[in-house]
JSON list of C-alpha atoms in Angstrom, two decimals:
[
{"chain": "A", "resi": 1, "resn": "MET", "atom": "CA", "xyz": [-16.44, 15.76, 3.54]},
{"chain": "A", "resi": 2, "resn": "ALA", "atom": "CA", "xyz": [-17.09, 18.14, 0.72]},
{"chain": "A", "resi": 3, "resn": "GLY", "atom": "CA", "xyz": [-14.45, 20.69, -0.13]},
{"chain": "A", "resi": 4, "resn": "LEU", "atom": "CA", "xyz": [-11.48, 18.81, 1.40]},
{"chain": "A", "resi": 5, "resn": "PRO", "atom": "CA", "xyz": [-8.76, 17.30, -0.76]},
{"chain": "A", "resi": 6, "resn": "THR", "atom": "CA", "xyz": [-9.23, 13.54, -1.10]},
{"chain": "A", "resi": 7, "resn": "ASN", "atom": "CA", "xyz": [-5.71, 12.77, 0.13]},
{"chain": "A", "resi": 8, "resn": "ILE", "atom": "CA", "xyz": [-5.84, 14.88, 3.29]},
{"chain": "A", "resi": 9, "resn": "PHE", "atom": "CA", "xyz": [-6.28, 11.79, 5.46]},
{"chain": "A", "resi": 10, "resn": "ALA", "atom": "CA", "xyz": [-3.83, 9.60, 3.55]},
{"chain": "A", "resi": 11, "resn": "ALA", "atom": "CA", "xyz": [-0.77, 8.59, 5.53]},
{"chain": "A", "resi": 12, "resn": "GLU", "atom": "CA", "xyz": [2.67, 8.93, 4.03]},
{"chain": "A", "resi": 13, "resn": "LYS", "atom": "CA", "xyz": [3.81, 5.61, 2.57]},
{"chain": "A", "resi": 14, "resn": "LYS", "atom": "CA", "xyz": [6.19, 3.88, 4.98]},
{"chain": "A", "resi": 15, "resn": "SER", "atom": "CA", "xyz": [9.49, 2.33, 3.99]},
{"chain": "A", "resi": 16, "resn": "VAL", "atom": "CA", "xyz": [11.50, -0.55, 5.39]},
{"chain": "A", "resi": 17, "resn": "LEU", "atom": "CA", "xyz": [15.25, -1.04, 5.17]},
{"chain": "A", "resi": 18, "resn": "VAL", "atom": "CA", "xyz": [16.33, -4.68, 4.79]},
{"chain": "A", "resi": 19, "resn": "PHE", "atom": "CA", "xyz": [19.97, -5.05, 5.87]},
{"chain": "A", "resi": 20, "resn": "THR", "atom": "CA", "xyz": [21.55, -8.43, 5.04]},
{"chain": "A", "resi": 21, "resn": "LYS", "atom": "CA", "xyz": [25.28, -8.05, 5.74]},
{"chain": "A", "resi": 22, "resn": "SER", "atom": "CA", "xyz": [27.32, -11.24, 6.05]},
{"chain": "A", "resi": 23, "resn": "SER", "atom": "CA", "xyz": [30.67, -10.98, 7.79]},
{"chain": "A", "resi": 24, "resn": "GLY", "atom": "CA", "xyz": [30.64, -14.68, 8.55]},
{"chain": "A", "resi": 25, "resn": "PHE", "atom": "CA", "xyz": [28.82, -17.47, 6.82]},
{"chain": "A", "resi": 26, "resn": "GLU", "atom": "CA", "xyz": [26.47, -16.11, 4.15]},
{"chain": "A", "resi": 27, "resn": "HIS", "atom": "CA", "xyz": [23.18, -17.99, 4.35]},
{"chain": "A", "resi": 28, "resn": "ASP", "atom": "CA", "xyz": [21.49, -18.93, 1.08]},
{"chain": "A", "resi": 29, "resn": "VAL", "atom": "CA", "xyz": [18.40, -16.91, 2.07]},
{"chain": "A", "resi": 30, "resn": "VAL", "atom": "CA", "xyz": [20.41, -13.63, 1.88]},
{"chain": "A", "resi": 31, "resn": "LYS", "atom": "CA", "xyz": [22.71, -14.56, -1.00]},
{"chain": "A", "resi": 32, "resn": "ARG", "atom": "CA", "xyz": [22.19, -12.66, -4.24]},
{"chain": "A", "resi": 33, "resn": "VAL", "atom": "CA", "xyz": [22.63, -14.93, -7.25]},
{"chain": "A", "resi": 34, "resn": "ASP", "atom": "CA", "xyz": [23.27, -13.63, -10.77]},
{"chain": "A", "resi": 35, "resn": "GLY", "atom": "CA", "xyz": [22.43, -10.08, -9.65]},
{"chain": "A", "resi": 36, "resn": "LYS", "atom": "CA", "xyz": [18.93, -11.07, -8.55]},
{"chain": "A", "resi": 37, "resn": "PRO", "atom": "CA", "xyz": [17.50, -10.12, -5.14]},
{"chain": "A", "resi": 38, "resn": "SER", "atom": "CA", "xyz": [17.94, -12.68, -2.37]},
{"chain": "A", "resi": 39, "resn": "ILE", "atom": "CA", "xyz": [15.09, -14.84, -1.06]},
{"chain": "A", "resi": 40, "resn": "VAL", "atom": "CA", "xyz": [14.56, -12.56, 1.96]},
{"chain": "A", "resi": 41, "resn": "GLU", "atom": "CA", "xyz": [14.65, -9.43, -0.23]},
{"chain": "A", "resi": 42, "resn": "GLN", "atom": "CA", "xyz": [12.03, -10.93, -2.55]},
{"chain": "A", "resi": 43, "resn": "ALA", "atom": "CA", "xyz": [9.81, -11.99, 0.38]},
{"chain": "A", "resi": 44, "resn": "ILE", "atom": "CA", "xyz": [9.86, -8.60, 2.13]},
{"chain": "A", "resi": 45, "resn": "THR", "atom": "CA", "xyz": [9.37, -6.75, -1.17]},
{"chain": "A", "resi": 46, "resn": "SER", "atom": "CA", "xyz": [6.35, -8.95, -1.87]},
{"chain": "A", "resi": 47, "resn": "LEU", "atom": "CA", "xyz": [4.93, -8.16, 1.58]},
{"chain": "A", "resi": 48, "resn": "GLY", "atom": "CA", "xyz": [5.53, -4.48, 0.92]},
{"chain": "A", "resi": 49, "resn": "SER", "atom": "CA", "xyz": [3.62, -4.63, -2.35]},
{"chain": "A", "resi": 50, "resn": "LYS", "atom": "CA", "xyz": [0.74, -6.41, -0.65]},
{"chain": "A", "resi": 51, "resn": "HIS", "atom": "CA", "xyz": [0.59, -4.15, 2.41]},
{"chain": "A", "resi": 52, "resn": "GLY", "atom": "CA", "xyz": [1.61, -0.78, 0.98]},
{"chain": "A", "resi": 53, "resn": "PHE", "atom": "CA", "xyz": [5.19, -0.13, 2.11]},
{"chain": "A", "resi": 54, "resn": "ASP", "atom": "CA", "xyz": [8.39, 0.43, 0.15]},
{"chain": "A", "resi": 55, "resn": "VAL", "atom": "CA", "xyz": [11.44, -1.77, 0.63]},
{"chain": "A", "resi": 56, "resn": "THR", "atom": "CA", "xyz": [15.10, -0.89, 0.22]},
{"chain": "A", "resi": 57, "resn": "ALA", "atom": "CA", "xyz": [17.54, -3.80, 0.51]},
{"chain": "A", "resi": 58, "resn": "THR", "atom": "CA", "xyz": [21.27, -3.42, 1.03]},
{"chain": "A", "resi": 59, "resn": "LYS", "atom": "CA", "xyz": [24.37, -5.18, 2.31]},
{"chain": "A", "resi": 60, "resn": "ASP", "atom": "CA", "xyz": [26.28, -1.89, 2.51]},
{"chain": "A", "resi": 61, "resn": "GLY", "atom": "CA", "xyz": [26.77, -0.82, 6.14]},
{"chain": "A", "resi": 62, "resn": "ARG", "atom": "CA", "xyz": [27.33, 2.79, 5.12]},
{"chain": "A", "resi": 63, "resn": "VAL", "atom": "CA", "xyz": [23.54, 3.11, 4.86]},
{"chain": "A", "resi": 64, "resn": "PHE", "atom": "CA", "xyz": [23.42, 3.80, 8.62]},
{"chain": "A", "resi": 65, "resn": "ASP", "atom": "CA", "xyz": [25.48, 6.97, 8.12]},
{"chain": "A", "resi": 66, "resn": "SER", "atom": "CA", "xyz": [23.45, 8.20, 5.15]},
{"chain": "A", "resi": 67, "resn": "ARG", "atom": "CA", "xyz": [21.09, 11.15, 5.30]},
{"chain": "A", "resi": 68, "resn": "ASP", "atom": "CA", "xyz": [18.25, 8.91, 4.13]},
{"chain": "A", "resi": 69, "resn": "PHE", "atom": "CA", "xyz": [18.54, 6.47, 7.06]},
{"chain": "A", "resi": 70, "resn": "ARG", "atom": "CA", "xyz": [16.12, 8.46, 9.24]},
{"chain": "A", "resi": 71, "resn": "ASN", "atom": "CA", "xyz": [13.43, 8.14, 6.55]},
{"chain": "A", "resi": 72, "resn": "TYR", "atom": "CA", "xyz": [12.90, 4.43, 7.22]},
{"chain": "A", "resi": 73, "resn": "ALA", "atom": "CA", "xyz": [9.99, 3.45, 9.44]},
{"chain": "A", "resi": 74, "resn": "ALA", "atom": "CA", "xyz": [11.61, 0.10, 10.27]},
{"chain": "A", "resi": 75, "resn": "VAL", "atom": "CA", "xyz": [14.83, -1.86, 9.79]},
{"chain": "A", "resi": 76, "resn": "LEU", "atom": "CA", "xyz": [14.98, -5.63, 9.30]},
{"chain": "A", "resi": 77, "resn": "PHE", "atom": "CA", "xyz": [18.37, -7.15, 10.13]},
{"chain": "A", "resi": 78, "resn": "PHE", "atom": "CA", "xyz": [19.44, -10.55, 8.77]},
{"chain": "A", "resi": 79, "resn": "THR", "atom": "CA", "xyz": [23.16, -10.51, 9.51]},
{"chain": "A", "resi": 80, "resn": "THR", "atom": "CA", "xyz": [26.05, -12.71, 10.59]},
{"chain": "A", "resi": 81, "resn": "GLY", "atom": "CA", "xyz": [29.48, -12.08, 12.05]},
{"chain": "A", "resi": 82, "resn": "ASP", "atom": "CA", "xyz": [31.31, -8.89, 12.95]},
{"chain": "A", "resi": 83, "resn": "LEU", "atom": "CA", "xyz": [29.49, -6.05, 11.21]},
{"chain": "A", "resi": 84, "resn": "THR", "atom": "CA", "xyz": [32.38, -3.64, 11.78]},
{"chain": "A", "resi": 85, "resn": "THR", "atom": "CA", "xyz": [34.56, -5.34, 9.14]},
{"chain": "A", "resi": 86, "resn": "VAL", "atom": "CA", "xyz": [34.31, -5.89, 5.40]},
{"chain": "A", "resi": 87, "resn": "GLY", "atom": "CA", "xyz": [32.62, -9.24, 5.18]},
{"chain": "A", "resi": 88, "resn": "THR", "atom": "CA", "xyz": [32.54, -12.35, 3.11]},
{"chain": "A", "resi": 89, "resn": "ASP", "atom": "CA", "xyz": [29.95, -10.53, 0.99]},
{"chain": "A", "resi": 90, "resn": "LYS", "atom": "CA", "xyz": [32.66, -7.93, 0.17]},
{"chain": "A", "resi": 91, "resn": "GLU", "atom": "CA", "xyz": [30.37, -5.10, 1.30]},
{"chain": "A", "resi": 92, "resn": "PRO", "atom": "CA", "xyz": [31.62, -2.18, 3.44]},
{"chain": "A", "resi": 93, "resn": "SER", "atom": "CA", "xyz": [31.25, -2.31, 7.20]},
{"chain": "A", "resi": 94, "resn": "ASN", "atom": "CA", "xyz": [29.06, -0.08, 9.33]},
{"chain": "A", "resi": 95, "resn": "VAL", "atom": "CA", "xyz": [31.95, 1.22, 11.45]},
{"chain": "A", "resi": 96, "resn": "GLY", "atom": "CA", "xyz": [30.72, 4.81, 11.22]},
{"chain": "A", "resi": 97, "resn": "ALA", "atom": "CA", "xyz": [27.35, 3.92, 12.71]},
{"chain": "A", "resi": 98, "resn": "ARG", "atom": "CA", "xyz": [28.97, 1.87, 15.46]},
{"chain": "A", "resi": 99, "resn": "GLN", "atom": "CA", "xyz": [31.31, 4.68, 16.42]},
{"chain": "A", "resi": 100, "resn": "ALA", "atom": "CA", "xyz": [28.33, 7.05, 16.57]},
{"chain": "A", "resi": 101, "resn": "GLY", "atom": "CA", "xyz": [26.63, 4.69, 19.01]},
{"chain": "A", "resi": 102, "resn": "ARG", "atom": "CA", "xyz": [23.72, 3.81, 16.74]},
{"chain": "A", "resi": 103, "resn": "CYS", "atom": "CA", "xyz": [24.38, 0.06, 16.55]}
]
């Protein structure tokens, strides 16, 4: 297709939000140790690198009220307990999203 930009058919890179809030027991697979990403964060990030999508990982429930939330193509939840309270992981709840009816 002469004359067309080479990226005209390229799709925008997708992004996935990995939400691992623990308001109950915090499983080892989602536990961050020494500031390093958890096992699940590492696994999904590796898949993203292999298959061409970005990954953002958080335990902070305020992400659901952020302006950027709508930019994610998918959300992976690995959570325990009542997500409307500050949890054993000491991260903020997602009360705002719940009150807005998005949870």
